[in-house]
Coordinates of C-alpha atoms and ligand atoms in Angstrom, one line a residue:
M1 CA 6.1 -7.4 23.9
N2 CA 7.4 -5.0 26.5
N3 CA 5.3 -2.1 25.3
L4 CA 4.0 0.3 27.9
T5 CA 0.3 0.4 28.2
R6 CA -1.5 3.7 29.1
R7 CA -2.2 2.4 32.5
S8 CA 1.2 1.6 33.5
L9 CA 2.5 5.2 32.0
L10 CA -0.4 6.7 34.4
A11 CA 0.9 4.5 37.3
A12 CA 4.5 5.6 36.8
G13 CA 3.3 9.2 36.8
A14 CA 1.4 8.6 40.3
L15 CA 4.6 7.2 41.7
G16 CA 6.7 10.1 40.4
G17 CA 7.9 12.0 43.4
A18 CA 9.5 9.3 45.3
A19 CA 10.8 7.4 42.4
A20 CA 12.3 10.3 40.8
L21 CA 15.2 10.1 43.2
T22 CA 16.5 6.9 41.4
T23 CA 19.1 8.0 39.0
S24 CA 20.9 4.7 38.1
T25 CA 20.6 3.3 34.6
K26 CA 20.7 -0.2 33.2
A27 CA 23.8 -1.1 31.4
A28 CA 23.8 -0.1 27.9
G29 CA 26.1 -0.9 25.1
V30 CA 24.9 -4.7 25.2
F31 CA 23.1 -7.0 23.0
G32 CA 19.5 -5.7 22.6
N33 CA 20.3 -2.5 24.0
P34 CA 23.2 -1.2 21.8
D35 CA 23.2 2.6 21.8
L36 CA 25.4 5.1 23.5
P37 CA 23.8 7.4 24.9
P38 CA 21.2 4.6 25.8
Q39 CA 17.8 4.7 23.9
G40 CA 14.7 3.0 25.1
A41 CA 12.4 2.8 28.1
V42 CA 14.6 0.0 29.5
N43 CA 17.3 2.5 30.4
A44 CA 14.8 4.8 32.0
A45 CA 15.5 4.5 35.9
N46 CA 13.6 7.5 36.8
P47 CA 10.1 6.6 36.0
Q48 CA 9.3 10.3 35.3
S49 CA 11.4 9.7 32.2
L50 CA 8.3 7.6 31.0
T51 CA 5.4 9.7 32.0
D52 CA 3.4 12.3 29.6
P53 CA 1.7 14.6 31.8
G54 CA 0.9 16.7 28.7
P55 CA -2.3 16.6 26.4
Q56 CA -2.9 13.4 25.0
N57 CA -5.4 11.7 22.5
P58 CA -5.5 8.0 23.6
A59 CA -7.7 6.8 20.7
L60 CA -4.6 7.9 18.4
A61 CA -1.7 7.3 20.6
D62 CA -2.7 3.9 21.9
N63 CA -2.9 2.5 18.4
L64 CA 0.9 3.1 17.8
P65 CA 2.5 1.3 20.8
S66 CA 5.9 1.3 19.0
F67 CA 5.8 5.1 18.9
L68 CA 4.9 5.4 22.8
D69 CA 7.5 2.8 23.7
P70 CA 10.3 2.0 20.8
P71 CA 12.3 -1.1 21.5
P72 CA 15.9 -0.2 22.6
T73 CA 17.4 -1.4 19.5
D74 CA 15.6 1.9 17.6
V75 CA 17.3 5.0 17.0
G76 CA 15.0 7.9 16.7
G77 CA 14.8 10.5 14.0
M78 CA 14.1 8.9 10.7
P79 CA 11.8 10.6 8.2
M80 CA 7.9 9.5 8.9
F81 CA 7.2 6.2 7.2
W82 CA 3.6 5.5 8.8
N83 CA 0.4 6.9 7.3
S84 CA -3.1 5.9 6.8
F85 CA -6.4 6.1 5.0
N86 CA -8.0 6.2 8.4
I87 CA -6.8 9.7 9.0
A88 CA -7.5 11.0 5.5
P89 CA -10.5 13.0 4.8
K90 CA -13.2 11.7 2.4
R91 CA -14.7 13.6 -0.3
V92 CA -18.4 12.1 -0.2
Q93 CA -20.8 12.4 -3.1
N94 CA -24.0 10.6 -4.0
G95 CA -22.6 7.3 -5.4
G96 CA -19.6 7.0 -3.3
W97 CA -16.3 8.5 -1.8
A98 CA -12.7 8.7 -1.9
R99 CA -9.8 9.8 0.4
Q100 CA -6.2 9.8 -0.6
V101 CA -2.7 9.8 0.7
T102 CA -0.3 11.6 -1.8
Q103 CA 3.1 12.9 -1.3
S104 CA 1.6 16.3 0.0
D105 CA 0.3 14.3 2.8
F106 CA 3.5 12.1 3.0
Q107 CA 6.5 13.6 2.4
I108 CA 8.6 10.2 1.9
S109 CA 6.1 8.7 -0.7
T110 CA 7.8 9.9 -3.8
T111 CA 7.1 7.2 -6.2
I112 CA 3.3 6.3 -5.2
S113 CA 0.1 8.1 -4.2
G114 CA -2.7 6.0 -2.9
V115 CA -6.6 6.5 -3.1
N116 CA -9.2 4.5 -1.2
M117 CA -12.6 4.7 -3.0
R118 CA -16.1 3.4 -2.3
L119 CA -18.5 3.2 -5.2
S120 CA -22.3 2.2 -4.3
A121 CA -24.1 -0.4 -6.4
G122 CA -24.4 1.6 -9.6
G123 CA -22.2 4.3 -8.4
I124 CA -20.1 5.6 -11.3
R125 CA -16.4 7.1 -11.0
E126 CA -16.8 9.4 -14.1
M127 CA -15.0 8.5 -17.4
H128 CA -11.5 10.1 -17.3
W129 CA -7.9 9.7 -17.8
H130 CA -4.6 11.0 -16.3
Q131 CA -0.9 11.4 -16.8
Q132 CA 0.2 8.4 -14.5
A133 CA -0.6 4.6 -14.5
E134 CA -3.2 3.5 -12.2
W135 CA -2.7 0.0 -10.5
A136 CA -5.6 -1.2 -8.2
V137 CA -6.9 -3.8 -5.6
M138 CA -10.4 -4.6 -5.0
T139 CA -10.9 -5.2 -1.3
S140 CA -14.7 -5.7 -1.2
G141 CA -17.6 -6.1 -3.5
H142 CA -18.0 -6.1 -7.2
C143 CA -16.8 -3.5 -9.9
R144 CA -17.2 -3.1 -13.6
I145 CA -14.2 -1.3 -15.3
T146 CA -14.1 -0.1 -19.0
V147 CA -10.8 1.1 -20.7
L148 CA -9.7 1.8 -24.3
D149 CA -6.0 1.2 -25.5
E150 CA -4.1 3.5 -27.9
L151 CA -5.0 1.3 -30.8
G152 CA -8.7 1.8 -30.2
R153 CA -9.3 -1.8 -28.6
P154 CA -11.6 -1.6 -25.7
A155 CA -12.0 -3.9 -22.7
V156 CA -15.0 -4.2 -20.4
E157 CA -14.4 -6.7 -17.4
D158 CA -15.8 -7.2 -13.8
V159 CA -13.7 -7.4 -10.9
V160 CA -14.2 -8.8 -7.6
A161 CA -12.3 -8.5 -4.1
G162 CA -8.6 -10.1 -4.5
D163 CA -8.6 -8.9 -8.2
L164 CA -6.0 -6.2 -9.5
W165 CA -6.4 -3.8 -12.4
Y166 CA -3.8 -1.9 -14.2
F167 CA -4.6 1.3 -16.8
P168 CA -1.3 2.2 -18.5
A169 CA -0.7 6.1 -18.4
G170 CA -3.1 8.0 -20.5
L171 CA -5.6 5.4 -21.2
P172 CA -9.3 6.6 -20.7
H173 CA -11.2 4.5 -18.2
S174 CA -14.6 4.3 -16.0
L175 CA -15.3 2.5 -12.8
Q176 CA -18.9 1.4 -11.7
G177 CA -20.0 -0.5 -8.4
L178 CA -22.0 -3.6 -9.0
G179 CA -24.8 -5.2 -7.3
P180 CA -25.7 -6.0 -4.5
D181 CA -23.1 -4.0 -2.4
G182 CA -21.1 -2.0 -4.6
A183 CA -17.2 -2.0 -4.5
E184 CA -14.4 -0.6 -2.3
F185 CA -10.8 -0.5 -3.8
V186 CA -7.5 1.0 -3.4
L187 CA -5.7 2.8 -6.2
A188 CA -2.0 3.3 -6.5
F189 CA -0.7 5.7 -9.1
D190 CA 3.0 5.4 -10.1
N191 CA 3.9 9.1 -9.1
G192 CA 3.6 10.2 -5.5
E193 CA 2.5 13.6 -6.6
S194 CA -0.8 12.3 -8.3
S195 CA -4.0 13.1 -6.9
E196 CA -7.6 11.8 -7.4
Y197 CA -8.8 15.2 -7.7
N198 CA -6.8 16.4 -10.7
T199 CA -7.7 13.8 -13.2
L200 CA -8.7 14.7 -16.8
L201 CA -12.5 14.5 -16.6
L202 CA -14.8 13.8 -19.5
T203 CA -17.4 16.3 -18.5
D204 CA -15.0 19.0 -17.8
W205 CA -13.7 18.7 -21.4
L206 CA -16.6 18.8 -23.1
A207 CA -18.2 21.7 -21.1
H208 CA -15.1 23.7 -21.9
T209 CA -15.0 23.1 -25.6
P210 CA -17.0 25.5 -28.0
P211 CA -20.2 24.0 -29.0
E212 CA -19.4 24.3 -32.7
V213 CA -16.0 22.5 -32.3
L214 CA -18.1 19.7 -30.4
A215 CA -20.3 19.6 -33.6
K216 CA -17.5 19.4 -36.2
S217 CA -15.5 17.1 -34.2
F218 CA -18.3 14.5 -33.5
G219 CA -20.1 15.2 -36.8
V220 CA -23.4 15.9 -35.1
P221 CA -25.3 19.2 -34.4
A222 CA -24.2 21.3 -31.4
E223 CA -27.8 21.3 -30.1
A224 CA -27.2 17.4 -29.6
F225 CA -24.8 18.5 -26.7
K226 CA -27.1 21.2 -25.1
D227 CA -27.7 19.2 -22.0
I228 CA -24.1 18.0 -21.2
P229 CA -23.2 18.6 -17.3
L230 CA -21.6 22.1 -17.0
Q231 CA -19.9 21.1 -13.9
N232 CA -17.9 17.8 -13.6
R233 CA -19.5 14.8 -11.7
W234 CA -16.5 12.7 -10.5
I235 CA -18.6 10.5 -8.5
F236 CA -22.3 10.1 -9.3
Q237 CA -25.1 7.6 -8.7
G238 CA -26.0 5.4 -11.9
T239 CA -28.1 2.6 -12.6
V240 CA -26.5 -1.0 -12.1
P241 CA -25.6 -2.2 -15.5
G242 CA -26.7 -5.3 -17.2
P243 CA -24.9 -8.5 -18.1
L244 CA -21.2 -8.2 -18.6
A245 CA -21.3 -9.9 -22.1
A246 CA -24.0 -7.3 -23.1
D247 CA -21.6 -4.4 -22.4
Q248 CA -18.9 -6.2 -23.9
A249 CA -20.5 -6.6 -27.1
A250 CA -21.9 -2.9 -27.0
A251 CA -18.3 -1.7 -26.6
M252 CA -16.7 -4.0 -29.4
A253 CA -14.3 -2.6 -32.0
Q254 CA -13.1 -3.4 -35.3
A255 CA -9.7 -2.9 -34.0
G256 CA -10.4 -6.1 -31.7
T257 CA -9.4 -6.5 -28.1
P258 CA -6.2 -5.8 -26.2
P259 CA -3.6 -8.6 -26.3
N260 CA -3.1 -8.4 -22.6
P261 CA -5.8 -8.4 -19.8
F262 CA -5.9 -5.2 -17.7
V263 CA -7.2 -7.4 -15.0
F264 CA -5.3 -9.9 -12.9
R265 CA -6.9 -12.5 -10.4
L266 CA -4.2 -12.3 -7.7
A267 CA -6.2 -14.1 -5.1
D268 CA -6.9 -17.0 -7.2
Q269 CA -3.2 -17.5 -8.0
A270 CA -1.3 -20.3 -6.2
P271 CA 1.2 -18.8 -3.7
D272 CA 4.7 -18.2 -5.1
K273 CA 5.9 -18.8 -1.5
K274 CA 4.3 -20.8 1.2
T275 CA 5.7 -21.9 4.5
A276 CA 4.2 -22.5 8.1
G277 CA 4.5 -18.8 8.6
G278 CA 2.5 -17.8 5.8
E279 CA 2.3 -17.0 1.8
V280 CA 3.4 -14.5 -0.8
R281 CA 1.7 -14.0 -4.1
I282 CA 3.5 -11.8 -6.8
A283 CA 1.8 -9.9 -9.7
D284 CA 4.4 -8.0 -11.8
S285 CA 5.1 -7.9 -15.5
G286 CA 6.0 -11.5 -15.7
N287 CA 2.6 -12.6 -15.2
F288 CA 0.5 -9.3 -15.2
K289 CA 2.0 -8.4 -18.6
V290 CA 0.4 -4.9 -18.9
S291 CA 1.7 -3.9 -15.4
T292 CA 5.0 -2.6 -16.9
T293 CA 5.4 0.1 -14.2
M294 CA 4.0 -1.5 -11.1
A295 CA 4.8 -4.7 -9.3
A296 CA 3.0 -6.1 -6.1
A297 CA 3.0 -8.9 -3.5
L298 CA 0.1 -9.9 -1.4
V299 CA 1.5 -11.2 1.8
R300 CA -0.4 -13.3 4.4
I301 CA 1.5 -13.9 7.8
R302 CA 0.3 -16.2 10.3
P303 CA 0.1 -15.4 14.0
G304 CA 3.7 -15.4 15.4
G305 CA 5.2 -15.3 11.9
I306 CA 7.4 -12.8 10.4
R307 CA 8.2 -11.4 7.2
E308 CA 11.9 -12.0 7.4
L309 CA 14.6 -9.6 7.3
H310 CA 15.0 -8.3 3.7
W311 CA 15.3 -5.2 1.1
H312 CA 14.3 -4.4 -2.2
P313 CA 17.2 -3.5 -4.6
N314 CA 15.1 -2.0 -7.3
A315 CA 12.4 0.3 -5.9
D316 CA 10.5 1.8 -2.8
E317 CA 8.0 -0.3 -1.2
W318 CA 4.5 1.1 -0.6
Q319 CA 2.6 -1.0 1.6
Y320 CA -1.3 -1.2 2.2
Y321 CA -2.5 -3.2 5.3
L322 CA -5.7 -5.2 4.7
Q323 CA -6.2 -7.3 7.8
G324 CA -4.8 -7.9 11.3
S325 CA -1.9 -6.1 13.0
G326 CA 1.7 -6.0 12.7
R327 CA 4.9 -3.9 13.3
M328 CA 7.8 -3.0 11.0
T329 CA 11.3 -1.8 11.6
V330 CA 13.1 0.1 9.0
F331 CA 16.8 0.2 9.3
N332 CA 19.1 2.9 7.3
T333 CA 22.7 4.1 7.4
G334 CA 23.7 6.0 10.6
P335 CA 22.8 3.7 12.1
A336 CA 19.2 4.6 12.1
A337 CA 16.2 2.1 13.0
E338 CA 12.4 3.0 13.7
T339 CA 9.6 0.7 14.4
A340 CA 6.1 1.5 13.5
D341 CA 2.6 -0.4 14.2
F342 CA 0.2 -1.1 11.4
R343 CA -3.4 -2.0 11.3
P344 CA -6.1 -2.2 8.3
G345 CA -6.0 0.9 6.3
D346 CA -2.7 1.9 7.4
I347 CA 0.1 2.7 4.8
G348 CA 3.7 2.1 5.2
Y349 CA 6.7 3.1 3.1
V350 CA 10.3 2.0 2.7
K351 CA 12.8 3.7 0.5
K352 CA 14.6 1.4 -1.8
S353 CA 17.2 -1.0 -0.5
L354 CA 16.6 -0.1 3.3
G355 CA 16.3 -3.2 5.5
H356 CA 13.1 -4.1 7.2
Y357 CA 10.8 -6.8 8.5
V358 CA 7.1 -7.2 9.2
E359 CA 6.2 -9.2 12.1
N360 CA 2.6 -10.3 12.9
T361 CA 1.7 -8.9 16.4
G362 CA -1.8 -10.3 16.6
K363 CA -3.9 -13.4 17.0
D364 CA -5.2 -13.5 13.6
D365 CA -3.5 -13.6 10.1
L366 CA -1.7 -10.3 9.0
V367 CA -2.5 -9.5 5.4
F368 CA -1.0 -6.7 3.5
M369 CA 0.3 -5.5 0.0
E370 CA 3.8 -4.3 -1.0
I371 CA 3.7 -2.2 -4.1
F372 CA 6.6 -1.2 -6.1
R373 CA 7.1 1.3 -9.1
A374 CA 9.1 -1.4 -10.9
D375 CA 8.3 -3.9 -13.8
R376 CA 9.4 -6.7 -11.5
F377 CA 9.4 -7.8 -7.9
A378 CA 12.8 -8.0 -6.5
E379 CA 14.1 -8.7 -3.2
V380 CA 17.1 -9.7 -1.2
S381 CA 16.9 -11.9 1.8
L382 CA 19.3 -11.3 4.5
S383 CA 19.0 -15.0 5.8
D384 CA 19.6 -16.0 2.0
W385 CA 22.7 -13.8 2.0
L386 CA 24.4 -15.3 5.2
A387 CA 23.5 -18.8 4.0
H388 CA 25.4 -18.4 0.7
T389 CA 28.5 -16.5 1.6
P390 CA 31.5 -18.6 2.7
P391 CA 30.7 -19.5 6.4
A392 CA 34.3 -18.3 7.6
M393 CA 33.6 -14.6 6.2
V394 CA 30.1 -14.7 8.2
A395 CA 31.6 -16.0 11.2
A396 CA 34.6 -13.5 11.3
T397 CA 32.0 -10.7 10.8
L398 CA 29.4 -11.5 13.3
N399 CA 31.1 -13.8 15.9
L400 CA 28.7 -16.7 14.9
S401 CA 29.5 -20.2 15.5
P402 CA 29.6 -22.6 12.5
E403 CA 26.7 -24.3 13.9
T404 CA 24.4 -21.3 13.9
I405 CA 25.3 -20.5 10.5
A406 CA 24.6 -24.1 9.1
R407 CA 21.2 -23.7 10.5
F408 CA 20.2 -20.7 8.2
Q409 CA 17.7 -21.5 5.5
K410 CA 19.3 -22.7 2.2
T411 CA 16.5 -21.3 0.3
R412 CA 14.7 -18.1 0.5
R413 CA 11.5 -18.5 2.6
D414 CA 10.3 -15.0 2.7
V415 CA 8.1 -15.7 5.7
M416 CA 9.1 -17.6 8.7
P417 CA 8.7 -20.0 10.6
A418 CA 9.7 -22.2 7.6
Ligands
MN501 MN1 -8.1 6.6 -12.8
MN502 MN1 9.6 -5.6 1.8

């Protein structure tokens, strides 16, 4: 790590005057410092090139050292691929809160919008539905979900941290925090323009239907509806529900139960890939059958480890960071390359087929989710490609020795060291 600390920036500023006379630059156009004209602090022989006398917000800026001091292999100018729930405003009501990062907030994020929601014990996200599918990962506590499919088959399930759920587009559902601590989770809608604040709400529909139509449609007197809410509730405080089995029995239908579960226990699944460097667990329509528009991987990277250079040929990647700290560089044509840092609550976005890696920069495990609007998880590993191309082709292109090529992993590892 050669990131500038704020202190060194300030110190360089103090030196300013005398050092400003130095104008020679390091040799650029070399390994690790390829660009001409040179980019990166290593090329700034004049210390004033590194100072920032202007207004600053260190609490924000110091969280993103790779923006302050990009590696000299970066080429600036790519669309922003970093965002965070940490900088999204919360809508708070009695019973919980939510905040979101949609394409309106994050222009690059065309395929997925994200919502971070908290429900207190008993807190209810009101019964609703929407035009897009809803994928979710539980990050804390316990939650009860209810859903009805298009054949009238209900499901009521409890989920805990590490579980996923998936509601196909248009299926109506509700969420409620359970005891003792309620629930927190992240939703990913399979459309970047989706918003948590424009879902179809049960209360809104009933309040905006003529009472005599309610009476006819439900076959009960209109007066039976006289106390319905006139404004929607969205999130509100309810009572912690009783045993799951009782709720399941109460919701039971002649039509039976849905053939495939809407819940997937991802954290309980054995790793699909496990190395000394970390683990990857995958949930897509292959094992989580209802999740036909969303695929996901839960990635754990040990300290010092790296999610190797790779790309995804079938979909953009929406990342949600759960634990630890890491950095990612995204590579595009141009050439273009930019590096960003990620901490819990942050979001990353990588367009389909653009190269990237994710490196653990901390002392603890780095844990994040990769989410794709796709039916299957798909990945191409750079190492795998180079190991399974005739070595003469690789050697001729990269000036690598046969010995080096022979050391590349023959099976895809996903997380290094192997
Ligand atoms: Mn929903
Ligand atoms: Mn990836």
